[in-house]
């Protein structure tokens, strides 16, 4: 783990101590960072959400969660900050009208969609997810929010996997990670 988190060291330790590292999931060679122990611990989950909310309170008008683990973090965060929740979903799951973007992952491709009518013009949006890997998913979310008329101010993730280059793919975007590997 590297240091330099923009979050307090207590929050970094909290995430680190509640993570499961699962080798070869969902495919051989992938070390999967599993946040389920963290969200299953009511005290840890509450403190984490409060800590993240503290950093962005008053600076954003909405939270956009990225399907599906970003929803788990985004919904309580939106309530804690008193703003609305936007859902950036995998292709084909939202009733239209939607804006969509196709993008490449490490292996294969994917599509994310957003209902533009959920985004107010000029609305400042915090994008939230559990993991930043190649950055394809987050990059798609930034593009969709902009196409819908919003202003994606930054990405917040619990875990950044540095060697997968997400930060470079998101060049010019603000990225905050609680924990970086
Ligand atoms: O930076 P990237 O290379 O785009 O990868 C990061 C994305 O991958 C994971 O989601 P996944 O697609 O596994 O979906 P899930 O949350 O529904 O499991 C993770 O929750 C991020 O959304
Ligand atoms: N190694 C990983 N662990 C958890 N989620 C991921 N999403 C992309 N890569 C991941």
PDB file of C-alpha atoms and ligand atoms in Angstrom:
ATOM      1  CA  UNK A   1       0.000   0.000   0.000  1.00  0.00           C
ATOM      2  CA  UNK A   2       1.266   3.510  -0.689  1.00  0.00           C
ATOM      3  CA  UNK A   3       0.599   6.525   1.520  1.00  0.00           C
ATOM      4  CA  UNK A   4      -0.604  10.001   0.511  1.00  0.00           C
ATOM      5  CA  UNK A   5      -4.308   9.397   0.878  1.00  0.00           C
ATOM      6  CA  UNK A   6      -6.361  12.577   0.949  1.00  0.00           C
ATOM      7  CA  UNK A   7      -8.442  10.881   3.645  1.00  0.00           C
ATOM      8  CA  UNK A   8      -7.544  10.591   7.349  1.00  0.00           C
ATOM      9  CA  UNK A   9      -5.274   7.672   8.244  1.00  0.00           C
ATOM     10  CA  UNK A  10      -8.067   6.159  10.356  1.00  0.00           C
ATOM     11  CA  UNK A  11     -10.187   5.805   7.232  1.00  0.00           C
ATOM     12  CA  UNK A  12      -7.289   4.263   5.314  1.00  0.00           C
ATOM     13  CA  UNK A  13      -6.732   1.708   8.103  1.00  0.00           C
ATOM     14  CA  UNK A  14     -10.438   0.991   8.266  1.00  0.00           C
ATOM     15  CA  UNK A  15     -10.617   0.052   4.595  1.00  0.00           C
ATOM     16  CA  UNK A  16      -7.349  -1.854   4.662  1.00  0.00           C
ATOM     17  CA  UNK A  17      -8.312  -3.900   7.710  1.00  0.00           C
ATOM     18  CA  UNK A  18     -11.710  -4.861   6.280  1.00  0.00           C
ATOM     19  CA  UNK A  19     -10.618  -5.886   2.772  1.00  0.00           C
ATOM     20  CA  UNK A  20     -10.456  -9.441   1.485  1.00  0.00           C
ATOM     21  CA  UNK A  21      -7.925 -10.172  -1.216  1.00  0.00           C
ATOM     22  CA  UNK A  22      -9.058 -13.061  -3.370  1.00  0.00           C
ATOM     23  CA  UNK A  23      -6.555 -14.515  -5.857  1.00  0.00           C
ATOM     24  CA  UNK A  24      -7.740 -15.659  -9.290  1.00  0.00           C
ATOM     25  CA  UNK A  25     -11.216 -14.145  -9.076  1.00  0.00           C
ATOM     26  CA  UNK A  26     -13.152 -13.702 -11.305  1.00  0.00           C
ATOM     27  CA  UNK A  27     -10.430 -14.902 -13.696  1.00  0.00           C
ATOM     28  CA  UNK A  28      -6.966 -16.433 -13.339  1.00  0.00           C
ATOM     29  CA  UNK A  29      -4.312 -13.831 -12.522  1.00  0.00           C
ATOM     30  CA  UNK A  30      -6.731 -11.272 -11.037  1.00  0.00           C
ATOM     31  CA  UNK A  31      -6.330 -10.366  -7.355  1.00  0.00           C
ATOM     32  CA  UNK A  32      -9.865  -9.341  -6.450  1.00  0.00           C
ATOM     33  CA  UNK A  33     -10.323  -6.639  -3.778  1.00  0.00           C
ATOM     34  CA  UNK A  34     -13.513  -7.592  -1.967  1.00  0.00           C
ATOM     35  CA  UNK A  35     -15.215  -4.869   0.119  1.00  0.00           C
ATOM     36  CA  UNK A  36     -17.999  -7.080   1.508  1.00  0.00           C
ATOM     37  CA  UNK A  37     -16.410  -7.404   5.006  1.00  0.00           C
ATOM     38  CA  UNK A  38     -16.341  -3.613   5.221  1.00  0.00           C
ATOM     39  CA  UNK A  39     -20.004  -3.085   4.394  1.00  0.00           C
ATOM     40  CA  UNK A  40     -21.014  -6.010   6.616  1.00  0.00           C
ATOM     41  CA  UNK A  41     -19.505  -4.199   9.627  1.00  0.00           C
ATOM     42  CA  UNK A  42     -22.105  -1.577  10.624  1.00  0.00           C
ATOM     43  CA  UNK A  43     -19.716   0.628  12.576  1.00  0.00           C
ATOM     44  CA  UNK A  44     -16.965   0.567   9.941  1.00  0.00           C
ATOM     45  CA  UNK A  45     -19.444   1.246   7.124  1.00  0.00           C
ATOM     46  CA  UNK A  46     -21.006   4.156   9.005  1.00  0.00           C
ATOM     47  CA  UNK A  47     -17.669   5.769   9.875  1.00  0.00           C
ATOM     48  CA  UNK A  48     -16.430   5.388   6.315  1.00  0.00           C
ATOM     49  CA  UNK A  49     -19.526   6.998   4.794  1.00  0.00           C
ATOM     50  CA  UNK A  50     -19.390   9.848   7.331  1.00  0.00           C
ATOM     51  CA  UNK A  51     -15.700  10.417   6.576  1.00  0.00           C
ATOM     52  CA  UNK A  52     -16.261  10.580   2.825  1.00  0.00           C
ATOM     53  CA  UNK A  53     -19.293  12.860   3.266  1.00  0.00           C
ATOM     54  CA  UNK A  54     -17.246  15.183   5.445  1.00  0.00           C
ATOM     55  CA  UNK A  55     -14.777  15.755   2.620  1.00  0.00           C
ATOM     56  CA  UNK A  56     -17.335  16.699  -0.040  1.00  0.00           C
ATOM     57  CA  UNK A  57     -20.244  18.183   1.916  1.00  0.00           C
ATOM     58  CA  UNK A  58     -21.464  21.413   0.336  1.00  0.00           C
ATOM     59  CA  UNK A  59     -19.287  20.928  -2.749  1.00  0.00           C
ATOM     60  CA  UNK A  60     -21.541  18.654  -4.801  1.00  0.00           C
ATOM     61  CA  UNK A  61     -25.205  18.589  -5.798  1.00  0.00           C
ATOM     62  CA  UNK A  62     -25.490  14.865  -6.496  1.00  0.00           C
ATOM     63  CA  UNK A  63     -23.669  11.557  -6.147  1.00  0.00           C
ATOM     64  CA  UNK A  64     -23.374   9.159  -9.103  1.00  0.00           C
ATOM     65  CA  UNK A  65     -22.866   5.520  -8.148  1.00  0.00           C
ATOM     66  CA  UNK A  66     -21.380   3.112 -10.702  1.00  0.00           C
ATOM     67  CA  UNK A  67     -23.171  -0.222 -10.957  1.00  0.00           C
ATOM     68  CA  UNK A  68     -23.095  -2.217  -8.841  1.00  0.00           C
ATOM     69  CA  UNK A  69     -20.716  -1.744  -5.960  1.00  0.00           C
ATOM     70  CA  UNK A  70     -20.788   2.021  -6.415  1.00  0.00           C
ATOM     71  CA  UNK A  71     -24.501   1.910  -5.589  1.00  0.00           C
ATOM     72  CA  UNK A  72     -23.781   0.407  -2.158  1.00  0.00           C
ATOM     73  CA  UNK A  73     -21.515   3.346  -1.330  1.00  0.00           C
ATOM     74  CA  UNK A  74     -23.355   6.046  -3.243  1.00  0.00           C
ATOM     75  CA  UNK A  75     -26.801   5.748  -1.705  1.00  0.00           C
ATOM     76  CA  UNK A  76     -25.832   6.226   1.965  1.00  0.00           C
ATOM     77  CA  UNK A  77     -23.327   8.893   0.944  1.00  0.00           C
ATOM     78  CA  UNK A  78     -26.010  10.864  -0.910  1.00  0.00           C
ATOM     79  CA  UNK A  79     -28.322  10.718   2.105  1.00  0.00           C
ATOM     80  CA  UNK A  80     -25.513  11.711   4.480  1.00  0.00           C
ATOM     81  CA  UNK A  81     -24.721  14.754   2.309  1.00  0.00           C
ATOM     82  CA  UNK A  82     -28.352  15.639   1.660  1.00  0.00           C
ATOM     83  CA  UNK A  83     -28.103  15.335  -2.133  1.00  0.00           C
ATOM     84  CA  UNK A  84     -29.650  13.091  -4.775  1.00  0.00           C
ATOM     85  CA  UNK A  85     -28.330   9.815  -6.151  1.00  0.00           C
ATOM     86  CA  UNK A  86     -27.730   9.132  -9.847  1.00  0.00           C
ATOM     87  CA  UNK A  87     -27.300   5.613 -11.183  1.00  0.00           C
ATOM     88  CA  UNK A  88     -24.780   4.910 -13.944  1.00  0.00           C
ATOM     89  CA  UNK A  89     -25.786   1.434 -15.072  1.00  0.00           C
ATOM     90  CA  UNK A  90     -24.593  -1.352 -17.310  1.00  0.00           C
ATOM     91  CA  UNK A  91     -26.146  -1.328 -20.771  1.00  0.00           C
ATOM     92  CA  UNK A  92     -29.775  -2.322 -21.196  1.00  0.00           C
ATOM     93  CA  UNK A  93     -30.916  -2.013 -17.583  1.00  0.00           C
ATOM     94  CA  UNK A  94     -32.416   1.484 -17.497  1.00  0.00           C
ATOM     95  CA  UNK A  95     -35.664   2.439 -19.227  1.00  0.00           C
ATOM     96  CA  UNK A  96     -35.064   5.205 -21.757  1.00  0.00           C
ATOM     97  CA  UNK A  97     -34.297   7.753 -22.703  1.00  0.00           C
ATOM     98  CA  UNK A  98     -30.658   7.026 -21.932  1.00  0.00           C
ATOM     99  CA  UNK A  99     -27.267   8.243 -23.044  1.00  0.00           C
ATOM    100  CA  UNK A 100     -24.734   5.447 -23.411  1.00  0.00           C
ATOM    101  CA  UNK A 101     -21.055   4.903 -24.014  1.00  0.00           C
ATOM    102  CA  UNK A 102     -19.187   1.782 -25.121  1.00  0.00           C
ATOM    103  CA  UNK A 103     -15.650   1.354 -23.851  1.00  0.00           C
ATOM    104  CA  UNK A 104     -12.804  -1.138 -23.659  1.00  0.00           C
ATOM    105  CA  UNK A 105     -11.874  -3.009 -20.519  1.00  0.00           C
ATOM    106  CA  UNK A 106      -8.650  -4.889 -19.860  1.00  0.00           C
ATOM    107  CA  UNK A 107     -10.289  -7.811 -21.620  1.00  0.00           C
ATOM    108  CA  UNK A 108     -13.346  -7.274 -23.791  1.00  0.00           C
ATOM    109  CA  UNK A 109     -15.708  -4.327 -23.808  1.00  0.00           C
ATOM    110  CA  UNK A 110     -18.627  -2.900 -21.844  1.00  0.00           C
ATOM    111  CA  UNK A 111     -21.354  -0.268 -22.013  1.00  0.00           C
ATOM    112  CA  UNK A 112     -22.622   2.134 -19.354  1.00  0.00           C
ATOM    113  CA  UNK A 113     -25.803   4.208 -19.512  1.00  0.00           C
ATOM    114  CA  UNK A 114     -27.422   7.125 -17.678  1.00  0.00           C
ATOM    115  CA  UNK A 115     -30.872   8.708 -17.840  1.00  0.00           C
ATOM    116  CA  UNK A 116     -30.129  12.335 -18.767  1.00  0.00           C
ATOM    117  CA  UNK A 117     -33.377  13.637 -17.256  1.00  0.00           C
ATOM    118  CA  UNK A 118     -32.036  12.732 -13.782  1.00  0.00           C
ATOM    119  CA  UNK A 119     -29.211  15.286 -14.163  1.00  0.00           C
ATOM    120  CA  UNK A 120     -29.921  18.996 -13.699  1.00  0.00           C
ATOM    121  CA  UNK A 121     -28.094  21.463 -15.931  1.00  0.00           C
ATOM    122  CA  UNK A 122     -24.778  22.430 -14.356  1.00  0.00           C
ATOM    123  CA  UNK A 123     -25.271  20.062 -11.428  1.00  0.00           C
ATOM    124  CA  UNK A 124     -21.987  19.214  -9.681  1.00  0.00           C
ATOM    125  CA  UNK A 125     -21.678  15.453  -9.474  1.00  0.00           C
ATOM    126  CA  UNK A 126     -19.374  13.331  -7.309  1.00  0.00           C
ATOM    127  CA  UNK A 127     -18.707   9.945  -8.946  1.00  0.00           C
ATOM    128  CA  UNK A 128     -18.270   7.112  -6.455  1.00  0.00           C
ATOM    129  CA  UNK A 129     -17.119   3.503  -6.824  1.00  0.00           C
ATOM    130  CA  UNK A 130     -15.296   0.851  -4.852  1.00  0.00           C
ATOM    131  CA  UNK A 131     -12.337   0.208  -7.165  1.00  0.00           C
ATOM    132  CA  UNK A 132     -10.466   2.168  -9.842  1.00  0.00           C
ATOM    133  CA  UNK A 133      -8.665  -0.308 -12.106  1.00  0.00           C
ATOM    134  CA  UNK A 134      -8.208   0.544 -15.817  1.00  0.00           C
ATOM    135  CA  UNK A 135     -10.442   3.599 -15.465  1.00  0.00           C
ATOM    136  CA  UNK A 136     -12.765   2.578 -18.297  1.00  0.00           C
ATOM    137  CA  UNK A 137     -15.901   2.545 -16.154  1.00  0.00           C
ATOM    138  CA  UNK A 138     -15.196   5.851 -14.431  1.00  0.00           C
ATOM    139  CA  UNK A 139     -14.207   7.495 -17.711  1.00  0.00           C
ATOM    140  CA  UNK A 140     -17.532   6.404 -19.225  1.00  0.00           C
ATOM    141  CA  UNK A 141     -19.376   7.869 -16.224  1.00  0.00           C
ATOM    142  CA  UNK A 142     -17.631  11.250 -16.578  1.00  0.00           C
ATOM    143  CA  UNK A 143     -18.564  11.365 -20.257  1.00  0.00           C
ATOM    144  CA  UNK A 144     -22.198  10.420 -19.623  1.00  0.00           C
ATOM    145  CA  UNK A 145     -22.671  13.007 -16.877  1.00  0.00           C
ATOM    146  CA  UNK A 146     -21.243  15.698 -19.157  1.00  0.00           C
ATOM    147  CA  UNK A 147     -23.448  14.634 -22.063  1.00  0.00           C
ATOM    148  CA  UNK A 148     -26.435  14.878 -19.700  1.00  0.00           C
ATOM    149  CA  UNK A 149     -25.496  18.475 -18.822  1.00  0.00           C
ATOM    150  CA  UNK A 150     -23.891  17.845 -15.446  1.00  0.00           C
ATOM    151  CA  UNK A 151     -20.435  18.727 -14.168  1.00  0.00           C
ATOM    152  CA  UNK A 152     -18.589  15.662 -12.836  1.00  0.00           C
ATOM    153  CA  UNK A 153     -16.313  17.253 -10.275  1.00  0.00           C
ATOM    154  CA  UNK A 154     -14.320  14.217  -9.225  1.00  0.00           C
ATOM    155  CA  UNK A 155     -14.093  10.481  -8.741  1.00  0.00           C
ATOM    156  CA  UNK A 156     -13.860   9.002  -5.260  1.00  0.00           C
ATOM    157  CA  UNK A 157     -12.914   5.338  -4.850  1.00  0.00           C
ATOM    158  CA  UNK A 158     -12.066   3.214  -1.839  1.00  0.00           C
ATOM    159  CA  UNK A 159      -9.264   1.419  -3.667  1.00  0.00           C
ATOM    160  CA  UNK A 160      -7.056   2.469  -6.572  1.00  0.00           C
ATOM    161  CA  UNK A 161      -5.040  -0.221  -8.348  1.00  0.00           C
ATOM    162  CA  UNK A 162      -2.215   1.991  -9.527  1.00  0.00           C
ATOM    163  CA  UNK A 163      -0.527  -0.379 -11.969  1.00  0.00           C
ATOM    164  CA  UNK A 164      -3.683  -0.712 -14.075  1.00  0.00           C
ATOM    165  CA  UNK A 165      -3.359   2.911 -15.161  1.00  0.00           C
ATOM    166  CA  UNK A 166      -6.805   4.274 -14.311  1.00  0.00           C
ATOM    167  CA  UNK A 167      -5.450   7.635 -13.215  1.00  0.00           C
ATOM    168  CA  UNK A 168      -3.679   8.085 -16.549  1.00  0.00           C
ATOM    169  CA  UNK A 169      -6.806   7.114 -18.471  1.00  0.00           C
ATOM    170  CA  UNK A 170      -8.667   9.762 -16.464  1.00  0.00           C
ATOM    171  CA  UNK A 171      -6.042  12.414 -17.157  1.00  0.00           C
ATOM    172  CA  UNK A 172      -7.350  15.851 -16.339  1.00  0.00           C
ATOM    173  CA  UNK A 173      -9.976  14.493 -13.927  1.00  0.00           C
ATOM    174  CA  UNK A 174      -9.763  14.770 -10.154  1.00  0.00           C
ATOM    175  CA  UNK A 175      -9.382  11.396  -8.449  1.00  0.00           C
ATOM    176  CA  UNK A 176      -9.428  10.718  -4.702  1.00  0.00           C
ATOM    177  CA  UNK A 177      -8.633   7.228  -3.420  1.00  0.00           C
ATOM    178  CA  UNK A 178      -8.870   6.158   0.202  1.00  0.00           C
ATOM    179  CA  UNK A 179      -6.342   3.367  -0.337  1.00  0.00           C
ATOM    180  CA  UNK A 180      -3.840   2.920  -3.168  1.00  0.00           C
ATOM    181  CA  UNK A 181      -2.056  -0.304  -4.116  1.00  0.00           C
TER     182      UNK A 181
HETATM  183  O1  LIG B   1     -11.510   0.749 -13.713  1.00  0.00           O
HETATM  184  P1  LIG B   1     -12.179  -0.379 -14.427  1.00  0.00           P
HETATM  185  O2  LIG B   1     -11.204  -1.259 -15.154  1.00  0.00           O
HETATM  186  O3  LIG B   1     -13.298   0.070 -15.305  1.00  0.00           O
HETATM  187  O4  LIG B   1     -12.777  -1.355 -13.325  1.00  0.00           O
HETATM  188  C1  LIG B   1     -13.443  -0.896 -12.183  1.00  0.00           C
HETATM  189  C2  LIG B   1     -14.855  -1.377 -12.169  1.00  0.00           C
HETATM  190  O5  LIG B   1     -14.867  -2.819 -12.102  1.00  0.00           O
HETATM  191  C3  LIG B   1     -15.682  -3.219 -11.015  1.00  0.00           C
HETATM  192  O6  LIG B   1     -17.002  -3.365 -11.402  1.00  0.00           O
HETATM  193  P2  LIG B   1     -17.564  -4.634 -12.164  1.00  0.00           P
HETATM  194  O7  LIG B   1     -17.612  -4.330 -13.630  1.00  0.00           O
HETATM  195  O8  LIG B   1     -16.803  -5.838 -11.730  1.00  0.00           O
HETATM  196  O9  LIG B   1     -19.067  -4.660 -11.681  1.00  0.00           O
HETATM  197  P3  LIG B   1     -19.779  -4.978 -10.276  1.00  0.00           P
HETATM  198  O10 LIG B   1     -19.543  -3.798  -9.378  1.00  0.00           O
HETATM  199  O11 LIG B   1     -21.204  -5.082 -10.691  1.00  0.00           O
HETATM  200  O12 LIG B   1     -19.212  -6.244  -9.717  1.00  0.00           O
HETATM  201  C4  LIG B   1     -15.559  -2.085 -10.024  1.00  0.00           C
HETATM  202  O13 LIG B   1     -16.633  -2.085  -9.093  1.00  0.00           O
HETATM  203  C5  LIG B   1     -15.548  -0.871 -10.907  1.00  0.00           C
HETATM  204  O14 LIG B   1     -16.861  -0.423 -11.242  1.00  0.00           O
HETATM  205  N1  LIG B   2      -8.923  -6.406  -8.827  1.00  0.00           N
HETATM  206  C1  LIG B   2     -10.184  -5.953  -8.691  1.00  0.00           C
HETATM  207  N2  LIG B   2     -10.836  -6.124  -7.524  1.00  0.00           N
HETATM  208  C2  LIG B   2     -12.088  -5.675  -7.386  1.00  0.00           C
HETATM  209  N3  LIG B   2     -12.754  -5.040  -8.340  1.00  0.00           N
HETATM  210  C3  LIG B   2     -12.138  -4.837  -9.513  1.00  0.00           C
HETATM  211  N4  LIG B   2     -12.537  -4.222 -10.636  1.00  0.00           N
HETATM  212  C4  LIG B   2     -11.554  -4.286 -11.542  1.00  0.00           C
HETATM  213  N5  LIG B   2     -10.495  -4.933 -11.019  1.00  0.00           N
HETATM  214  C5  LIG B   2     -10.845  -5.277  -9.747  1.00  0.00           C
END
